[in-house]
Amino acid sequence: MEKIIDENKQGESLILEQKEGNTRKLFIESYGCQMNFSDSEIVASILAKEGYNTTQQLEDADLVLVNTCSIRDKAEQTVRKRLEKYNAIKKINPTMKVGVLGCMAERLKNKFLEEEKIVDLVVGPDAYKDLPNLLSEVNEGRDAINVILSKEETYGDISPVRLDSNGVTAFVSITRGCDNMCTFCVVPFTRGRERSRDPQSILEEVNDLWSKGYKEVTLLGQNVDSYLWYGGGLKKDFDKASELQKATATNFAKLLELCAEAQPKMRIRFSTSNPQDMTMDVIETMVKYNNICNYIHLPVQSGSNRILKAMNRQHTREEYFELIDNIKRLIPDCAISQDMISGFPTETEEDHQDTLSLMEHVKYDFGFMFAYSERPGTLAERKMEDDVPEDTKKRRLNEIIQLQQKHGLYRTQQHLGKVEEVLIEKSSKKSDAHWSGRNSQNTVVVFPKENYKVGDFVNVKITDCTSATLIGEALGYSINN
Ligand code: SAH
Ligand code: F3S
């Protein structure tokens, strides 16, 4: 692979890995969660072997792939709009083929080929290795589809082609699927049962990234704390494993430790943690290793015990507080972020107040907040009426967002006057004279460039802040540089 620096729309430098001799052009774009972006890198790697290099120009593409999200109705509508755009391009470039990947492919299956004439190819999240076969079908003029979910597939043997990379931070997927069956969530249906990736292949990927100059990895899974490697197979079949397999199994705390020790200067992050699965040994491992960042994304969805139960979240408000208190006791400066849903079926004003008071207790550093969107096939859709009026959902969502902004500012203000280590990722969007990076807590820090460069670890004195960004000045390289 050769590295090419490309200037994209925002004028940022992106590193595109290109394989010499490849003549076909792949345009691939991703919507939704980080896992989708990471999967697209696996797809690009599979197709690099089939003669495709990626292009940033939709008009030039021989093959257009869109990696889709089904989490909310709006996410699906966004993809439908993109298909209209591809349709317009196909009029100019009639040999261009269009494929749909990811969660919408899995959810809609054949219906996609029927509903969207532009689509030639439909591939679910576990079937990407079948792409070469499917493409030969398509190139012979037939539609092709594979949406079979797998018990084993983790793509552990595929070395991803980094797309849109800053060359500094990368995602490494460690689990696939989810067994939690939150009643609102479509993921268990689109991504199948939970399985973990071989720790050896994770370590190889982390080491390879370090050798290529990357300085930070984020270990990815729908539910990372539930990671469990016992030689392969589904998480739910662990009970049937042999005594030896059980005794030598690797859990998430152990995996974190292996990664932190393999590359002591590399920053290690992880996402997402489910409160019901996060254990003390994970928190203790974070304490033990300086290179594991002090940040936990810990979605709660609601502050009401009644709603948590209806959502099939396996913990109470009180147990969540206990977890937060344990984190803050062991790692006082740990940042915590949330996901919240407003207007889940039957949510009353009192339930909503419980959400606001939970937020008041935790004072999250960041948050990702959504109005409930009913998803076909989920338990909530089958058993509950979507009975909170849209304007009530919106009003509650706005209240949640406003409170989060207040807490965001409270948290950023705590950094004022401190000196923090920042890993430089890119130019600031607002000013070309400033770098943008993140501190251990995952807060964006902006400061004058001076002679520093992308990928440097720098000590920055924090002098000012907004509710989401810290502003400062560099004092020099940090010991990790
Ligand atoms: N375990 C995954 C969750 C993926 S979905 C992860 O941790 O990232 C990401 C977020 O989308 C969820 O935490 C939830 O807040 C939100 N979400 C999921 N289904 C939703 C729905 N039907 N309506 C609104 N928001 C939803
Ligand atoms: Fe969805 Fe709950 Fe899993 S939100 S991804 S079912 S943890």
XYZ file of C-alpha atoms and ligand atoms in Angstrom:
514
model
C 0.000 0.000 0.000
C 1.186 3.466 -0.818
C 0.114 6.540 1.177
C -1.384 9.467 -0.715
C -2.200 12.770 0.925
C -5.525 14.040 -0.341
C -7.093 17.466 0.196
C -10.748 16.951 1.006
C -13.601 19.480 1.027
C -12.687 21.040 4.346
C -9.103 21.403 3.187
C -7.897 18.901 5.749
C -5.201 16.454 4.820
C -6.409 12.905 4.696
C -4.267 9.879 4.226
C -5.667 7.418 1.729
C -4.044 4.016 1.496
C -3.904 3.019 -2.159
C -2.760 -0.251 -3.660
C -0.598 0.100 -6.739
C -1.990 -1.471 -9.893
C -5.627 -1.175 -8.816
C -7.676 0.363 -11.616
C -11.268 0.276 -10.360
C -12.672 3.056 -8.229
C -14.715 2.581 -5.084
C -16.644 5.417 -3.456
C -17.674 4.302 0.030
C -19.518 6.387 2.595
C -20.782 5.559 6.067
C -23.638 6.696 8.253
C -24.425 5.946 11.881
C -22.179 4.527 14.576
C -18.387 4.256 14.704
C -18.743 0.540 14.050
C -20.067 1.334 10.580
C -17.070 3.552 9.845
C -14.802 0.784 11.070
C -16.646 -1.828 8.969
C -16.217 0.323 5.857
C -12.448 0.078 6.400
C -12.787 -3.712 6.410
C -14.845 -3.558 3.203
C -12.250 -1.289 1.552
C -9.586 -3.841 2.485
C -11.569 -6.755 1.004
C -12.154 -4.787 -2.204
C -8.532 -3.586 -2.493
C -7.729 -7.236 -3.212
C -10.364 -7.163 -5.985
C -8.710 -4.261 -7.796
C -10.556 -1.325 -6.193
C -8.915 1.791 -4.797
C -11.066 4.327 -2.962
C -11.962 7.685 -4.480
C -13.394 10.821 -2.861
C -15.195 11.698 -6.112
C -18.632 10.143 -6.390
C -18.822 11.002 -10.107
C -15.720 8.900 -10.915
C -16.789 5.729 -9.111
C -17.233 2.303 -10.715
C -18.785 1.103 -7.483
C -20.645 3.135 -4.864
C -21.239 1.570 -1.458
C -23.234 3.147 1.335
C -22.897 1.732 4.824
C -26.253 2.374 6.429
C -27.827 2.924 9.842
C -31.294 1.873 11.045
C -31.134 3.149 14.600
C -33.755 5.854 14.075
C -36.175 6.529 11.237
C -34.327 9.754 10.396
C -31.091 7.808 9.784
C -32.899 5.659 7.212
C -34.405 8.721 5.521
C -30.915 10.221 5.144
C -29.782 7.130 3.259
C -32.878 7.168 1.017
C -31.934 10.768 0.080
C -28.402 9.685 -0.790
C -29.794 7.010 -3.094
C -31.610 9.780 -4.996
C -28.283 11.542 -5.436
C -26.638 8.342 -6.730
C -29.549 7.991 -9.143
C -28.776 11.396 -10.627
C -25.087 10.482 -11.017
C -25.944 7.144 -12.600
C -27.644 9.038 -15.435
C -24.226 10.501 -16.335
C -22.272 7.330 -15.472
C -24.601 4.407 -16.377
C -22.090 1.613 -15.696
C -21.725 2.662 -12.033
C -22.966 -0.027 -9.611
C -24.600 0.764 -6.282
C -24.536 -1.376 -3.154
C -26.147 -0.987 0.248
C -24.277 -2.314 3.301
C -24.954 -2.385 7.033
C -28.048 -2.274 9.188
C -30.611 -1.116 6.606
C -29.439 -3.872 4.268
C -29.981 -6.395 7.038
C -33.346 -4.966 8.065
C -34.890 -4.506 4.634
C -33.199 -7.406 2.792
C -34.887 -8.102 -0.589
C -37.271 -5.202 -0.107
C -34.364 -2.896 -0.931
C -33.957 -4.360 -4.389
C -37.700 -4.025 -4.961
C -38.129 -0.531 -3.507
C -34.990 1.167 -4.782
C -34.335 0.494 -8.461
C -30.871 2.082 -8.227
C -29.615 -0.638 -5.853
C -27.688 -3.564 -7.431
C -26.270 -5.116 -4.300
C -27.463 -5.657 -0.699
C -24.971 -6.925 1.894
C -25.532 -7.363 5.645
C -22.873 -6.669 8.320
C -21.643 -10.271 8.578
C -21.413 -10.982 4.826
C -18.667 -8.618 3.634
C -16.278 -11.455 2.805
C -18.810 -12.567 0.199
C -18.472 -9.217 -1.629
C -16.110 -10.547 -4.357
C -18.670 -13.251 -5.325
C -21.579 -10.861 -5.094
C -19.770 -8.330 -7.271
C -19.173 -10.849 -10.012
C -22.928 -11.527 -10.028
C -23.575 -7.794 -10.287
C -21.007 -7.342 -13.049
C -22.809 -10.030 -15.013
C -25.983 -7.971 -14.765
C -27.757 -9.744 -11.884
C -28.802 -8.230 -8.565
C -27.003 -9.801 -5.609
C -27.838 -10.145 -1.923
C -26.311 -11.756 1.173
C -27.782 -10.860 4.557
C -26.882 -14.011 6.473
C -25.865 -13.268 10.062
C -22.979 -15.276 11.471
C -22.047 -16.949 14.738
C -18.297 -16.567 14.173
C -17.511 -13.708 11.828
C -15.387 -11.006 13.492
C -13.215 -10.044 10.475
C -10.283 -10.620 12.844
C -8.104 -11.771 9.937
C -8.654 -8.642 7.855
C -6.325 -5.703 8.102
C -8.528 -2.616 7.531
C -7.660 0.026 4.941
C -7.827 3.283 6.942
C -10.313 5.655 5.310
C -10.465 9.424 5.887
C -7.699 8.931 8.401
C -5.786 11.660 10.226
C -2.990 9.086 10.636
C -3.151 9.512 14.431
C -6.359 7.948 15.789
C -8.015 4.708 14.696
C -10.861 2.388 15.628
C -10.304 -1.298 16.321
C -13.403 -3.433 16.558
C -13.384 -6.054 19.337
C -16.923 -7.417 19.432
C -19.789 -7.692 16.968
C -23.521 -7.883 17.560
C -25.424 -7.369 20.805
C -27.399 -9.701 23.063
C -28.909 -7.078 25.331
C -32.267 -6.738 23.614
C -33.098 -3.248 24.825
C -36.737 -3.068 23.776
C -36.313 0.104 21.649
C -33.211 -1.030 19.764
C -32.913 -2.533 16.291
C -29.201 -3.461 16.627
C -29.685 -7.044 17.926
C -31.784 -7.694 14.804
C -29.462 -6.048 12.301
C -26.111 -7.100 13.753
C -26.981 -10.441 15.257
C -25.741 -12.230 18.353
C -22.726 -11.068 20.267
C -19.309 -12.559 19.557
C -15.791 -11.454 20.456
C -12.668 -11.199 18.377
C -9.469 -13.137 19.093
C -7.305 -10.971 21.414
C -4.204 -11.966 19.445
C -5.579 -10.392 16.262
C -6.614 -7.273 18.222
C -3.075 -6.921 19.584
C -1.597 -7.419 16.123
C -3.796 -4.631 14.796
C -2.866 -2.309 17.673
C 0.858 -3.028 17.174
C 0.554 -2.527 13.434
C -1.172 0.832 13.956
C 1.602 1.950 16.320
C 4.260 0.956 13.792
C 2.457 3.081 11.184
C 2.552 6.144 13.439
C -0.885 6.004 15.029
C -0.978 7.285 18.621
C -4.475 6.389 19.819
C -6.888 3.491 19.355
C -10.530 3.184 20.357
C -11.627 -0.390 21.033
C -15.111 -0.669 19.592
C -18.154 -2.759 20.352
C -21.868 -2.262 21.037
C -21.114 -3.395 24.545
C -17.357 -3.649 25.153
C -17.545 -4.689 28.808
C -19.219 -7.861 27.694
C -16.135 -8.863 25.628
C -15.269 -12.512 26.248
C -12.880 -14.625 24.201
C -12.818 -18.342 24.943
C -11.591 -19.624 21.602
C -14.410 -18.333 19.418
C -18.174 -18.707 19.374
C -21.110 -16.746 20.676
C -21.070 -15.066 24.069
C -24.345 -16.802 24.963
C -22.710 -20.231 24.420
C -19.941 -19.605 26.973
C -21.700 -21.890 29.476
C -21.116 -24.803 27.112
C -17.359 -24.122 26.836
C -14.855 -26.633 28.307
C -13.300 -26.097 31.757
C -9.983 -25.269 30.069
C -11.642 -22.717 27.790
C -13.341 -21.122 30.781
C -10.121 -21.006 32.814
C -8.142 -19.377 29.996
C -10.833 -16.969 28.761
C -9.998 -13.293 28.212
C -12.476 -10.725 29.544
C -12.572 -7.015 28.778
C -10.412 -5.921 31.724
C -7.752 -8.406 30.638
C -7.960 -7.269 27.006
C -7.548 -3.638 28.079
C -4.498 -4.624 30.095
C -2.993 -6.547 27.155
C -3.453 -3.538 24.855
C -2.148 -1.034 27.407
C 0.978 -3.146 28.005
C 1.570 -3.952 24.333
C 1.946 -0.236 23.523
C 2.614 1.745 26.703
C 2.830 5.063 24.835
C -0.316 4.560 22.835
C -3.555 6.025 24.124
C -6.260 3.416 24.594
C -9.952 4.328 24.541
C -13.039 2.156 24.372
C -16.696 2.537 23.488
C -19.438 1.725 24.412
C -19.905 0.603 28.011
C -23.228 -0.752 29.131
C -23.775 0.008 32.837
C -25.070 -3.507 33.535
C -21.836 -5.094 32.263
C -19.183 -2.662 33.483
C -17.220 -4.269 36.310
C -14.855 -2.959 38.962
C -11.913 -4.757 37.379
C -12.294 -2.571 34.271
C -12.198 0.577 36.409
C -9.224 -0.777 38.352
C -7.399 -1.529 35.096
C -8.008 2.057 33.991
C -6.404 3.224 37.248
C -3.427 0.924 36.769
C -2.461 2.099 33.274
C -1.793 5.747 32.500
C -2.245 5.230 28.793
C -5.881 4.118 29.207
C -7.825 7.366 28.852
C -10.003 8.684 31.678
C -13.238 8.686 29.774
C -16.249 6.358 29.809
C -19.236 6.533 27.487
C -21.933 5.109 29.736
C -25.390 5.420 28.140
C -28.300 5.294 30.573
C -31.269 6.227 28.296
C -33.571 7.246 31.161
C -33.472 8.174 34.845
C -36.757 6.474 35.701
C -36.705 2.955 37.143
C -40.069 2.187 35.573
C -38.852 3.230 32.097
C -35.486 1.475 32.521
C -37.435 -1.712 33.194
C -39.709 -1.200 30.191
C -36.573 -0.648 28.095
C -35.151 -3.938 29.415
C -32.072 -2.166 30.737
C -30.797 -4.542 33.410
C -30.048 -2.023 36.143
C -31.820 0.516 38.320
C -31.159 4.210 38.761
C -29.608 3.437 42.160
C -27.244 0.823 40.719
C -26.205 3.316 38.042
C -25.380 5.899 40.721
C -23.345 3.299 42.567
C -21.331 2.639 39.414
C -20.805 6.369 38.788
C -19.723 6.849 42.415
C -17.241 3.970 42.138
C -15.775 5.442 38.945
C -15.416 8.904 40.484
C -13.947 7.494 43.698
C -11.213 5.592 41.841
C -10.718 8.059 38.966
C -11.807 11.512 40.231
C -11.109 13.246 36.912
C -12.839 10.596 34.762
C -15.151 12.100 32.158
C -18.495 10.393 31.661
C -20.894 10.790 28.760
C -24.456 9.639 28.197
C -27.024 8.614 25.601
C -30.608 9.582 26.476
C -33.945 8.868 24.871
C -36.906 11.199 25.456
C -40.491 10.049 25.028
C -40.162 6.266 25.279
C -43.704 4.738 25.317
C -45.658 5.531 28.508
C -43.055 8.093 29.692
C -44.766 10.551 32.046
C -43.698 13.999 33.144
C -42.532 12.427 36.396
C -40.333 9.916 34.524
C -38.869 12.807 32.550
C -38.126 14.686 35.784
C -36.307 11.545 36.991
C -34.103 11.766 33.886
C -33.298 15.420 34.605
C -32.514 14.692 38.255
C -30.268 11.764 37.293
C -28.378 14.131 34.997
C -28.130 16.654 37.813
C -26.499 13.997 40.003
C -23.961 12.875 37.383
C -23.297 16.178 35.556
C -22.124 14.479 32.371
C -19.250 15.899 30.371
C -21.023 15.202 27.051
C -24.164 13.596 25.772
C -25.925 12.172 22.745
C -29.650 12.769 23.063
C -32.524 11.535 20.936
C -36.306 11.558 20.698
C -37.710 8.023 20.719
C -38.181 6.621 17.229
C -40.223 3.435 16.931
C -38.293 0.724 15.068
C -40.073 -2.099 13.230
C -39.629 -5.535 14.775
C -38.408 -4.374 18.200
C -40.260 -5.485 21.330
C -41.355 -1.904 22.033
C -42.905 -1.687 18.571
C -44.707 -4.997 18.959
C -45.917 -4.611 22.537
C -46.173 -0.904 23.270
C -47.939 2.033 21.753
C -45.758 4.972 20.661
C -48.007 7.154 22.799
C -45.934 10.206 23.723
C -46.926 13.017 21.298
C -44.097 14.221 19.020
C -44.148 17.752 20.425
C -43.862 16.408 23.991
C -40.890 14.221 22.953
C -39.264 17.299 21.357
C -39.921 19.545 24.358
C -38.473 16.975 26.760
C -35.505 16.423 24.441
C -34.819 20.160 24.401
C -34.890 20.289 28.181
C -32.413 17.403 28.319
C -30.144 19.087 25.761
C -30.204 22.426 27.607
C -29.363 20.788 30.909
C -26.530 18.890 29.207
C -25.111 22.149 27.841
C -25.131 23.614 31.339
C -23.339 20.547 32.702
C -20.909 20.551 29.760
C -19.895 24.086 30.669
C -19.627 23.181 34.362
C -17.278 20.320 33.391
C -15.129 22.292 30.942
C -14.717 25.024 33.567
C -13.132 22.458 35.890
C -10.200 22.265 33.445
C -9.416 26.003 33.575
C -5.891 26.732 34.766
C -4.808 23.080 34.507
C -2.015 21.717 32.325
C -3.244 18.747 30.300
C -1.735 16.384 27.785
C -3.273 16.807 24.328
C -2.762 14.597 21.294
C -2.849 16.785 18.158
C -5.218 15.434 15.499
C -5.870 18.170 12.941
C -6.206 21.869 12.226
C -8.993 23.569 14.135
C -12.126 23.926 12.004
C -12.447 27.577 12.995
C -8.849 28.709 12.632
C -5.999 27.478 10.503
C -3.541 28.955 12.998
C -4.721 26.557 15.735
C -4.403 22.831 16.341
C -7.281 20.693 17.520
C -6.717 17.640 19.679
C -8.197 15.914 22.707
C -7.177 15.501 26.315
C -7.454 12.189 28.162
C -11.089 12.989 29.038
C -11.942 13.213 25.321
C -12.635 16.961 25.449
C -11.525 18.888 22.368
C -8.653 21.292 23.080
C -7.696 24.088 20.661
C -4.401 26.017 20.859
C -1.956 28.014 18.659
C 0.075 25.800 16.333
C 3.624 27.118 16.897
C 6.046 24.423 15.695
C 4.050 21.440 16.830
C 2.627 18.942 14.364
C -0.167 16.401 13.977
C 0.527 13.341 16.155
C 2.507 15.237 18.846
C 1.641 14.826 22.534
C 1.753 18.342 23.967
C 1.212 19.817 27.442
C -1.393 22.533 27.105
C -2.353 25.086 29.732
C -6.131 25.578 29.625
C -7.013 29.283 29.637
C -10.607 29.475 28.381
C -13.567 27.266 27.484
C -17.003 26.926 25.924
C -19.499 24.196 26.923
C -17.756 21.707 24.607
C -14.251 23.001 23.841
C -11.169 23.945 25.823
C -8.855 26.705 24.657
C -5.246 26.941 25.742
C -1.586 27.395 24.946
C 1.149 24.819 24.550
C 3.895 24.689 27.180
C 6.013 21.993 25.501
C 6.048 18.305 24.574
C 4.686 15.876 27.150
C 6.756 12.945 28.424
C 4.851 10.602 26.106
C 6.036 12.372 22.983
N -24.796 -0.170 22.527
C -24.738 0.809 21.485
C -26.046 1.467 21.299
C -26.147 1.785 19.899
S -27.427 2.805 19.587
C -23.758 1.810 21.818
O -23.546 1.759 22.929
O -23.307 2.662 21.067
C -26.826 4.367 20.153
C -27.884 5.121 20.880
O -28.992 5.366 20.034
C -28.499 4.364 22.054
O -27.696 4.400 23.179
C -29.807 5.089 22.236
O -29.664 6.213 23.061
C -30.136 5.554 20.823
N -31.248 4.779 20.268
C -31.272 3.455 19.997
N -32.471 3.088 19.531
C -33.242 4.201 19.512
C -34.579 4.470 19.140
N -35.386 3.495 18.739
N -35.029 5.743 19.254
C -34.220 6.729 19.686
N -32.942 6.533 20.046
C -32.444 5.289 19.966
Fe -28.976 -1.589 21.389
Fe -29.104 -1.972 23.968
Fe -27.405 -3.394 22.504
S -29.066 0.008 22.944
S -26.922 -2.077 20.778
S -29.611 -3.484 22.404
S -27.016 -2.485 24.524
